Tab-separated table of C-alpha atoms and ligand atoms in Angstrom:
chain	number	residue	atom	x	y	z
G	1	UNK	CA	22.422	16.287	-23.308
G	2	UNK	CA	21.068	17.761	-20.044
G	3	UNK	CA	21.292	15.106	-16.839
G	4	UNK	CA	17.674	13.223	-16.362
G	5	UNK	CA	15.886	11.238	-13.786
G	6	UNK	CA	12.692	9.636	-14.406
G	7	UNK	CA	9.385	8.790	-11.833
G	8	UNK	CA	7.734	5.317	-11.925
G	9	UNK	CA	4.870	3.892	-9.747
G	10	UNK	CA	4.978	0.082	-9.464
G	11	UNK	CA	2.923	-2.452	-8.158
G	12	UNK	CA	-0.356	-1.787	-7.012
G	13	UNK	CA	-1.793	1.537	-7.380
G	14	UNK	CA	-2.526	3.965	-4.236
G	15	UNK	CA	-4.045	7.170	-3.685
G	16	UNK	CA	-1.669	9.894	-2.896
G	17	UNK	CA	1.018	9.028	-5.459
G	18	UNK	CA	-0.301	11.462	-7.710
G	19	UNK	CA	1.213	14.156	-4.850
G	20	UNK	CA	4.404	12.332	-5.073
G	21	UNK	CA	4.989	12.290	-8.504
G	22	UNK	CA	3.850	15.699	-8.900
G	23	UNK	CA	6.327	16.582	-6.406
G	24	UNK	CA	8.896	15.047	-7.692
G	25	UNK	CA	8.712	16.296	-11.413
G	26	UNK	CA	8.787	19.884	-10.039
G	27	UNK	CA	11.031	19.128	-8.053
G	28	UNK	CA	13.384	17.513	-10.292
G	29	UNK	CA	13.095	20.814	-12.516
G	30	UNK	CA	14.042	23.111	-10.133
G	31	UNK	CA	16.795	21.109	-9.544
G	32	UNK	CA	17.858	21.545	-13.376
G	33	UNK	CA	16.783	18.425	-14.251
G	34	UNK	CA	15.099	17.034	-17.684
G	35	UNK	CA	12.417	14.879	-15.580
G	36	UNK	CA	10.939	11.760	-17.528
G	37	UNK	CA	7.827	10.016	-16.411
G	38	UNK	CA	8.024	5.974	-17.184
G	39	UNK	CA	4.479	4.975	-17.598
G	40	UNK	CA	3.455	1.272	-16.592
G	41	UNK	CA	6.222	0.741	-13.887
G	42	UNK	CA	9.228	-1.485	-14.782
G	43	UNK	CA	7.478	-2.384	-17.561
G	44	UNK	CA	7.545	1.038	-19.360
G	45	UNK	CA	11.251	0.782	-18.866
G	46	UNK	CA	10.861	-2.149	-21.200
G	47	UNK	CA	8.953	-0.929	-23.549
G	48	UNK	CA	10.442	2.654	-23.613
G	49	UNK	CA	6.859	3.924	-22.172
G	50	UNK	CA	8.584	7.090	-21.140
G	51	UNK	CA	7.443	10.704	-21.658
G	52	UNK	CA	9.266	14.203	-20.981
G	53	UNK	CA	7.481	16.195	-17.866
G	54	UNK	CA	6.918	19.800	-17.466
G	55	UNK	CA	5.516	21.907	-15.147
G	56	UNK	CA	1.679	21.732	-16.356
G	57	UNK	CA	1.919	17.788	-16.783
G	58	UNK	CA	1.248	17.364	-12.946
G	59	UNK	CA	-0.626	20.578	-12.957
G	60	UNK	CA	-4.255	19.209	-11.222
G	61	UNK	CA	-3.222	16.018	-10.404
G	62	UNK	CA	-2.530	16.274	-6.106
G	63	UNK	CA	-6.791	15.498	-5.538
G	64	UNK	CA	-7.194	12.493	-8.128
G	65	UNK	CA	-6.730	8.884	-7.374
G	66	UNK	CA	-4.566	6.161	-9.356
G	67	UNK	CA	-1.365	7.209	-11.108
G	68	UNK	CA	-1.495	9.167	-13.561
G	69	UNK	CA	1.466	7.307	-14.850
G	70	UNK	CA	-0.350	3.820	-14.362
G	71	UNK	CA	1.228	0.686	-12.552
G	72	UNK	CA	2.340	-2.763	-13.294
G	73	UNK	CA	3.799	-5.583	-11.604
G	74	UNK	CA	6.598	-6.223	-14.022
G	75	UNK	CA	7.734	-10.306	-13.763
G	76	UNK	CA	9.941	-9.665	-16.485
G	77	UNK	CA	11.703	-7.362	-13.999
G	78	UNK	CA	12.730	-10.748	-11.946
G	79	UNK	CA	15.208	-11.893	-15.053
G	80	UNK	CA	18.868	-10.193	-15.336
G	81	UNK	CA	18.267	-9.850	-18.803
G	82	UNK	CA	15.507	-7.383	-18.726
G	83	UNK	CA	16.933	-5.561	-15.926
G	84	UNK	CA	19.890	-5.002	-18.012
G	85	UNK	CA	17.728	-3.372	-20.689
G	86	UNK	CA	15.939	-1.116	-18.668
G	87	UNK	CA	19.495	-0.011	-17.299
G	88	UNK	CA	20.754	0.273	-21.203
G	89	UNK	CA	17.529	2.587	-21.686
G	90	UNK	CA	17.702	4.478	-19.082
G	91	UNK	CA	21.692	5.132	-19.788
G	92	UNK	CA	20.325	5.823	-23.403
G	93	UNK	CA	18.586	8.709	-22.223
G	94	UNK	CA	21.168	9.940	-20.412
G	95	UNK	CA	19.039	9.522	-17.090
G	96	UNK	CA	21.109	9.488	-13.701
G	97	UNK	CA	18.353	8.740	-10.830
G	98	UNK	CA	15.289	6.778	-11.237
G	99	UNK	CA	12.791	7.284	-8.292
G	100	UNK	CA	10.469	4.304	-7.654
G	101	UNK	CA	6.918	4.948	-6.110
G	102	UNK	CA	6.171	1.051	-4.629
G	103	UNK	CA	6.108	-1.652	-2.482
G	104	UNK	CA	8.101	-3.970	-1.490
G	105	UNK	CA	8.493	-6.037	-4.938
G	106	UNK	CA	9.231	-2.504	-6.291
G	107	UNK	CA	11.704	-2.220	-3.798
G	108	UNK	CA	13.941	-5.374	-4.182
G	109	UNK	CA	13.399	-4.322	-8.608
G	110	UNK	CA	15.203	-1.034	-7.696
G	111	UNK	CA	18.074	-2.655	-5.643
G	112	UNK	CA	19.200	-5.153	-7.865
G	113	UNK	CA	18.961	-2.689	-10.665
G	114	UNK	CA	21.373	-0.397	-8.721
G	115	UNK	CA	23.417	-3.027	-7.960
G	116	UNK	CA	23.678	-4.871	-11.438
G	117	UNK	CA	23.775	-1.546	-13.336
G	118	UNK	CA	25.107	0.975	-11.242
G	119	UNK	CA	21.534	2.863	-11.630
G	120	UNK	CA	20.753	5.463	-8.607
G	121	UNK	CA	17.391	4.922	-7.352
G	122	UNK	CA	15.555	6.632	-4.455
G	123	UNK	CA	12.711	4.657	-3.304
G	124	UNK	CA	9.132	6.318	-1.858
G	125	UNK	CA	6.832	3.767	0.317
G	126	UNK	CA	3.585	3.280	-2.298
G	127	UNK	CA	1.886	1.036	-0.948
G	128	UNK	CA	-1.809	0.854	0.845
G	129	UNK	CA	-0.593	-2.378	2.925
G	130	UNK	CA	2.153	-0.217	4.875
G	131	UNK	CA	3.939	-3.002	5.324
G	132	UNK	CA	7.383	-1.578	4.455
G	133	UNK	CA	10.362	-2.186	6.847
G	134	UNK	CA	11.779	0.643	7.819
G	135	UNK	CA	8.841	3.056	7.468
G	136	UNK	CA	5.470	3.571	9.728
G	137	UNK	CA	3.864	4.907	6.700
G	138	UNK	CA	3.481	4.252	2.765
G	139	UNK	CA	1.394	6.371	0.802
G	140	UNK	CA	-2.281	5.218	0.217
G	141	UNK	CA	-2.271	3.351	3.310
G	142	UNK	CA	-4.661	6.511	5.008
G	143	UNK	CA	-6.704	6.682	2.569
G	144	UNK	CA	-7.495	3.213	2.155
G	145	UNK	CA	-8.165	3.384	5.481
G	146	UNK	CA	-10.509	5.589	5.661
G	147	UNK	CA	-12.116	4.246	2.366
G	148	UNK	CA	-12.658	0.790	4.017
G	149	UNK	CA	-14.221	2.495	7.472
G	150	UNK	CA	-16.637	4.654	5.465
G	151	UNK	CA	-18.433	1.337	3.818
G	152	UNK	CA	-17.885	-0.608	7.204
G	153	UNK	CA	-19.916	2.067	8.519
G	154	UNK	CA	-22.047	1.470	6.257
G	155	UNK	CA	-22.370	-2.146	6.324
G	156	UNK	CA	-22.766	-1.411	10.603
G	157	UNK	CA	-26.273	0.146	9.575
G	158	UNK	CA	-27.992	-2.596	7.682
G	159	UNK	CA	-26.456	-5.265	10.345
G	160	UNK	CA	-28.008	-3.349	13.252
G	161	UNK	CA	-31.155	-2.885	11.124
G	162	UNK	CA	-31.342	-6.679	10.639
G	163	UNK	CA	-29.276	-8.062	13.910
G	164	UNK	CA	-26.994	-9.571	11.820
G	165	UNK	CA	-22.911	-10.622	12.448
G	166	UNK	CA	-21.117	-9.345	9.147
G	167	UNK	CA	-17.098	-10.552	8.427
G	168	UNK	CA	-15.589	-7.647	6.169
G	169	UNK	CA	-12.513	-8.887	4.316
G	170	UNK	CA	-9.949	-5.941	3.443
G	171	UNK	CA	-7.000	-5.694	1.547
G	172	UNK	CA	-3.393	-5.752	2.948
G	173	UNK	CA	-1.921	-9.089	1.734
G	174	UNK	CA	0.274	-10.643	4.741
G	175	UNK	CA	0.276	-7.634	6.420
G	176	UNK	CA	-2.504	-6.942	9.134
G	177	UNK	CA	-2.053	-3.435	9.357
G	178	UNK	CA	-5.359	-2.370	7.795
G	179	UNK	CA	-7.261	-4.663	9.494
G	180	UNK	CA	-6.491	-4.115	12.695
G	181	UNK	CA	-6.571	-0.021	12.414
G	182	UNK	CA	-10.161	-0.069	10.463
G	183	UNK	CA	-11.106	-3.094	13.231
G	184	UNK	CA	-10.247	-0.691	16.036
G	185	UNK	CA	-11.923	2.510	14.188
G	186	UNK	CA	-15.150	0.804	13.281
G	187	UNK	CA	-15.595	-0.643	16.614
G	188	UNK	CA	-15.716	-3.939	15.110
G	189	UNK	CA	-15.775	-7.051	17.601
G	190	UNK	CA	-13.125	-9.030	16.697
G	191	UNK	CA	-10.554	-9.507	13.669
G	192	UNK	CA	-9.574	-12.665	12.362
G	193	UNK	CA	-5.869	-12.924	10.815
G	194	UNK	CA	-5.258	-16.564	8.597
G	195	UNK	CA	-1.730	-16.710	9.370
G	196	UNK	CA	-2.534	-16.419	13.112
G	197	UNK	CA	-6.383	-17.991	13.664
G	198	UNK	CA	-5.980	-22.116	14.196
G	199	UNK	CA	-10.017	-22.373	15.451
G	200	UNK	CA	-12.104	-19.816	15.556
G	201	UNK	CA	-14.058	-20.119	18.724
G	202	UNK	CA	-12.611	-17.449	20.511
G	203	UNK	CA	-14.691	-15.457	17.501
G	204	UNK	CA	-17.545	-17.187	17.783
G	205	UNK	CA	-17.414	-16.694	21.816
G	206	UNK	CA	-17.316	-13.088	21.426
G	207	UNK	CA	-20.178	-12.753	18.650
G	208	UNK	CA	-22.526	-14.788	21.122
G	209	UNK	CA	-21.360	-13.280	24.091
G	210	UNK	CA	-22.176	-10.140	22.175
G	211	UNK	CA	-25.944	-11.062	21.019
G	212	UNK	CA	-26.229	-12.565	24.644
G	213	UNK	CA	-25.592	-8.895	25.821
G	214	UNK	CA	-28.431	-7.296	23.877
G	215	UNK	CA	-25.764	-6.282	20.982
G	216	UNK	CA	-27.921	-5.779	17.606
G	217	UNK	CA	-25.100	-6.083	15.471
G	218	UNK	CA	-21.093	-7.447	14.906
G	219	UNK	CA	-18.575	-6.973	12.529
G	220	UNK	CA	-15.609	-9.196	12.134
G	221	UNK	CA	-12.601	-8.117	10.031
G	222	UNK	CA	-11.132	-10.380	7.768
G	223	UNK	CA	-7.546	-9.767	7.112
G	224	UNK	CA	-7.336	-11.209	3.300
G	225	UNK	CA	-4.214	-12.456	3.894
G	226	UNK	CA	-2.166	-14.212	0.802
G	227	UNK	CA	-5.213	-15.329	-0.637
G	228	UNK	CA	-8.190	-13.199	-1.817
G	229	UNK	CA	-11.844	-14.611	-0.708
G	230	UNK	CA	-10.957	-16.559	2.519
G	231	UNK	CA	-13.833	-15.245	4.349
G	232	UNK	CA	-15.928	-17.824	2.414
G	233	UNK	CA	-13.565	-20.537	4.250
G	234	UNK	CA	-14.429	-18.391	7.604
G	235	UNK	CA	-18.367	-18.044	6.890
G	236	UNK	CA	-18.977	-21.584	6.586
G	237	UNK	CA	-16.881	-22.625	9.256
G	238	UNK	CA	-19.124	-20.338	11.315
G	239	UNK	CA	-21.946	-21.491	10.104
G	240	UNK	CA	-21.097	-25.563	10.151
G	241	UNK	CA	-19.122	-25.431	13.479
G	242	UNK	CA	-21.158	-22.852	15.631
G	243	UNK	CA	-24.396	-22.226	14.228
G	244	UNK	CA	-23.840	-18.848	13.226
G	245	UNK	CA	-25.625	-17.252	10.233
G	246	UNK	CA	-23.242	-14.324	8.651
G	247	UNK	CA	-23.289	-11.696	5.859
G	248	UNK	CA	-19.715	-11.458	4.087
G	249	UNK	CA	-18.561	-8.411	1.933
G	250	UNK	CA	-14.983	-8.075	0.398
G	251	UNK	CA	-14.484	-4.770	-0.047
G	252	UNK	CA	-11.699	-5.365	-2.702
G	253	UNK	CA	-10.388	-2.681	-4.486
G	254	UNK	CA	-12.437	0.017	-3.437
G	255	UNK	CA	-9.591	0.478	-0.771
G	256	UNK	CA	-7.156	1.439	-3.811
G	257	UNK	CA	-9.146	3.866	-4.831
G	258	UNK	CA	-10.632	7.583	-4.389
G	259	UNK	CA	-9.383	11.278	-3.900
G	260	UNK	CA	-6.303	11.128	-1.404
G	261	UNK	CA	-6.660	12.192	1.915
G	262	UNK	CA	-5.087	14.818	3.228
G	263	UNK	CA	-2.230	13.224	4.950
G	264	UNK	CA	-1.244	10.889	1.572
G	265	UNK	CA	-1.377	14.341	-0.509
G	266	UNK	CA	0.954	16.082	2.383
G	267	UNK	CA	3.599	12.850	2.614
G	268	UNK	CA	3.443	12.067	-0.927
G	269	UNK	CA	4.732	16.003	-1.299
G	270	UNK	CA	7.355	15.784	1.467
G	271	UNK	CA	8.684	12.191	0.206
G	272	UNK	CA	8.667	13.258	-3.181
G	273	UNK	CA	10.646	16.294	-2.526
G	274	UNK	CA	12.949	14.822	-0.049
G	275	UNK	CA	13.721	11.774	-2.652
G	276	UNK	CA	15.083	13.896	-5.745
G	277	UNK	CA	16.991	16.501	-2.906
G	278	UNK	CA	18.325	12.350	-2.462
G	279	UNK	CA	19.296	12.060	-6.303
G	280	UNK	CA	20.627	15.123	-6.322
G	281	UNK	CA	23.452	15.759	-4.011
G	282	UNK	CA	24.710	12.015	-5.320
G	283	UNK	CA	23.251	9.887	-2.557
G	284	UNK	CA	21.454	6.799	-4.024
G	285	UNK	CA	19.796	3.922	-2.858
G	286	UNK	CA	18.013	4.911	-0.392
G	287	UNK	CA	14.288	4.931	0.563
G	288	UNK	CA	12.679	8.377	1.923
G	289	UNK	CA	11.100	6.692	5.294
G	290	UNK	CA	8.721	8.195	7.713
G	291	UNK	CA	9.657	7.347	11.275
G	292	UNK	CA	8.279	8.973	14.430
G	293	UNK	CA	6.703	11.680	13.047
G	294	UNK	CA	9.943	12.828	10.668
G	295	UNK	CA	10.810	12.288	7.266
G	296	UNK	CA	14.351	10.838	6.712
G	297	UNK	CA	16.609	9.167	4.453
G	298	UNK	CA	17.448	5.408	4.584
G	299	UNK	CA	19.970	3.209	3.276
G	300	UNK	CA	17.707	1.189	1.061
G	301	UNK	CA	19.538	-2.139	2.404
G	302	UNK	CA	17.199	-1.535	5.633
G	303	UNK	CA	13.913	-1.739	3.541
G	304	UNK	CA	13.820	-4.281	1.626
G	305	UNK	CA	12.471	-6.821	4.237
G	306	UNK	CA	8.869	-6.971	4.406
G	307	UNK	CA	6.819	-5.860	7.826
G	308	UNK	CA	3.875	-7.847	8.483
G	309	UNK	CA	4.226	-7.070	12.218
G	310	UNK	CA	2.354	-4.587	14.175
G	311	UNK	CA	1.989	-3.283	17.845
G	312	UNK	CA	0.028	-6.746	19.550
G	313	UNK	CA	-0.662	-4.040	21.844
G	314	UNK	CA	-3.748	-2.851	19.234
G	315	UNK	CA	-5.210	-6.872	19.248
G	316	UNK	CA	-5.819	-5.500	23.371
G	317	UNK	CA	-6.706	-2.287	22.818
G	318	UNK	CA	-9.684	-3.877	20.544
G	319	UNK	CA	-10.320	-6.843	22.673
G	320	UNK	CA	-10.911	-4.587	25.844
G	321	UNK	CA	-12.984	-2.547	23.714
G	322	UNK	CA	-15.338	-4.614	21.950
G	323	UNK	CA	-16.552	-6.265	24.752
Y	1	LIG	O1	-0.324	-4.590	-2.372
Y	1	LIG	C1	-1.478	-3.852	-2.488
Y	1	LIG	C2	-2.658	-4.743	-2.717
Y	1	LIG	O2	-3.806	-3.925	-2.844
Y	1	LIG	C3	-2.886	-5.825	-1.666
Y	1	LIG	O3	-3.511	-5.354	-0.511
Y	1	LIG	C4	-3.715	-6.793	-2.444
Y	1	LIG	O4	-3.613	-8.091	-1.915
Y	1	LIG	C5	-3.098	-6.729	-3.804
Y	1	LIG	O5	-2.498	-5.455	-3.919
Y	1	LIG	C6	-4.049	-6.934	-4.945
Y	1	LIG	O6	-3.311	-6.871	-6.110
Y	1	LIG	P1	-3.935	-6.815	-7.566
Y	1	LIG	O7	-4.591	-5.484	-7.722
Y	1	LIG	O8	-2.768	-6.981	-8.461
Y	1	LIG	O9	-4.929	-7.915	-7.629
C-alpha cells in the first residue's frame, strides 16, 4: 500500500485553513503521498470520517471561509482509550504523518498521540485567538481581526450619531490579543480585560473625561475572556456604580467567519507546505511557527503552553492615544 498522511482541523474553525489544507494535500502529492482528509477533527479519527484527496478536492477552496473538512472539539480525545483507536486507524490505513490544523487543545491531542502511539504529527497554528506559544501568528487570527474592526466601525457611526459609550465584547478566550489589536485599530478608548480589571473606574474616568472633552462617542473593548457575555456584568456595573448609560454588542462568531484575508491565505500556504516538507524528510512533532517575520520548524515540546501574554507596551500605545 502506498505511504499516507492525513489533514485535520480541530477546535474552532478559522478562516484561512482552507489555504492550509489545500496546501498541504498538494503538497503531500507531490511528495508521493496518498493524502487523506479526516473530516470532524479527532473525532473523524473515531469514527473513520476520512476521505482520499486529489488534486481537484481543494481546487477553489483558498477564498472560502470554515473548513472544508469541518471541526470538532473531540473530549473523547482526552481518554487513552480513544487515542489508541485513532492511532490503530490511522496504522490501518497505512498513514505515517498526521498534520493537525488547531489550537492549543489540538496541540496537546497531537502530542500525546505521538507519544502513546508513536504517530508523527506536524502541527499548524489554527487558531483566531493567536495565543499559541511559540508562534506570533495562527491562522484566522487576521482575519478575525479585521472582521471585528469592520463592525466596530460600524458600531463607531451610530454611537457618534447618538453620543453614546458602546463596550464591544470579542472573541479570544484568555488571550487578549484581539482585543487589544482591534482596541488600538478602532481607536477605541479603553479595553477592559476580566482577568486583569479589579474596579473599573479608571474606565469610567476615561469615558467622562472623554464626553467632558466634547468627544461624541466611546468604544470600550471587552476581552470575553473564559466566559462568553461578561460585558453584561461590565454594563451594569457602569451603569449602578458610575451613572453611565451604555450600548453592548458581542460580536460572537462573526469573528470566525468570512473570506480569508490575504495574509491567512499566504501563511496558511507557506505553513501548510513547510509542515508535510516536516513529515517528509522523517522529522515529527513539531509545529510550523511563524517568528519574526520567518517561517520555521519547532520542536512541538515548545508549543504546547498556552500564550495569553502580549507586548503591555500596546495597553500605552492605546492609553496615550485615546486620550
Ligand atoms: O478558540 C477560538 C474561539 O473562537 C474563542 O475565541 C472562543 O472563546 C471559542 O472559540 C468559542 O468556541 P465555540 O465556537 O466552541 O463556542
Amino acid at each position: 500500500m502506498k505511504k499516507a498522511i492525513a489533514v485535520l482541523c480541530s477546535g474552532g474553525d478559522g478562516p484561512g485553513m482552507n489555504s492550509a489544507i489545500r496546501s498541504v494535500v498538494r503538497t503531500g502529492i507531490e511528495q508521493g503521498y496518498d493524502v487523506f482528509g479526516v473530516y470532524k477533527g479527532f473525532a473523524g479519527l473515531l469514527d473513520e470520517e476520512i476521505e482520499k484527496m486529489t488534486l481537484s478536492s481543494v481546487g477553489n477552496i483558498i477564498q472560502r471561509g470554515g473548513t472544508i473538512l469541518h471541526s470538532s472539539r473531540c473530549l473523547e480525545f482526552h481518554e487513552a482509550k480513544y487515542r489508541k483507536k485513532a492511532a490503530d486507524f490511522l496504522k490501518s490505513k497505512s498513514i505515517v504523518g498526521l498534520v493537525i490544523i488547531g489550537g492549543n487543545g489540538s496541540f496537546q491531542g497531537a502530542n500525546l498521540l505521538h507519544q502513546e502511539h508513536d504517530i508523527s504529527v506536524a502541527c499548524i497554528p489554527g487558531t483566531i485567538d493567536n495565543d499559541i506559544s511559540g508562534s506570533d501568528y495562527s491562522i484566522g487570527f487576521d482575519t478575525a481581526l479585521n472582521t471585528a474592526v469592520e463592525a466596530i466601525d460600524k458600531i463607531r457611526d451610530t454611537a457618534t450619531s447618538h453620543d453614546r459609550t458602546f463596550l464591544v465584547e470579542v472573541m479570544g478566550r484568555s488571550s487578549g490579543r484581539i482585543a487589544i489589536n482591534v482596541a488600538i485599530a478602532t481607536g477605541a478608548e479603553s479595553v477592559i480585560f476580566p482577568d486583569q480589571v479589579k474596579t473599573l473606574d479608571g474606565v469610567a474616568a476615561t469615558i467622562k473625561r472623554g464626553i467632558s472633552r466634547g468627544k461624541q462617542s466611546s468604544i470600550v473593548i471587552v476581552a470575553e475572556g473564559d466566559q462568553e457575555g461578561l460585558g453584561y456584568n461590565y454594563q451594569k456595573d457602569l451603569k449602578d456604580n458610575y451613572e453611565l448609560d451604555t450600548k453592548l454588542c458581542i460580536l460572537g462568531h462573526i469573528q470566525r467567519g468570512g473570506n480569508p484575508s490575504a495574509s491567512d491565505r499566504f501563511n496558511g500556504a507557506r505553513m501548510g507546505y513547510l509542515a508535510v516538507k516536516a513529515l517528509s524528510s522523517g522529522e515529527t512533532a513539531t509545529v510550523t511557527v511563524k517568528r519574526n517575520g520567518s517561517f520555521k520548524l519547532v520542536p512541538l515540546s515548545e508549543c504546547l503552553e498556552k500564550r495569553n501574554d502580549f507586548d503591555p507596551e500596546l495597553l500605552n500605545i492605546l492609553k496615550t492615544l485615546s486620550m
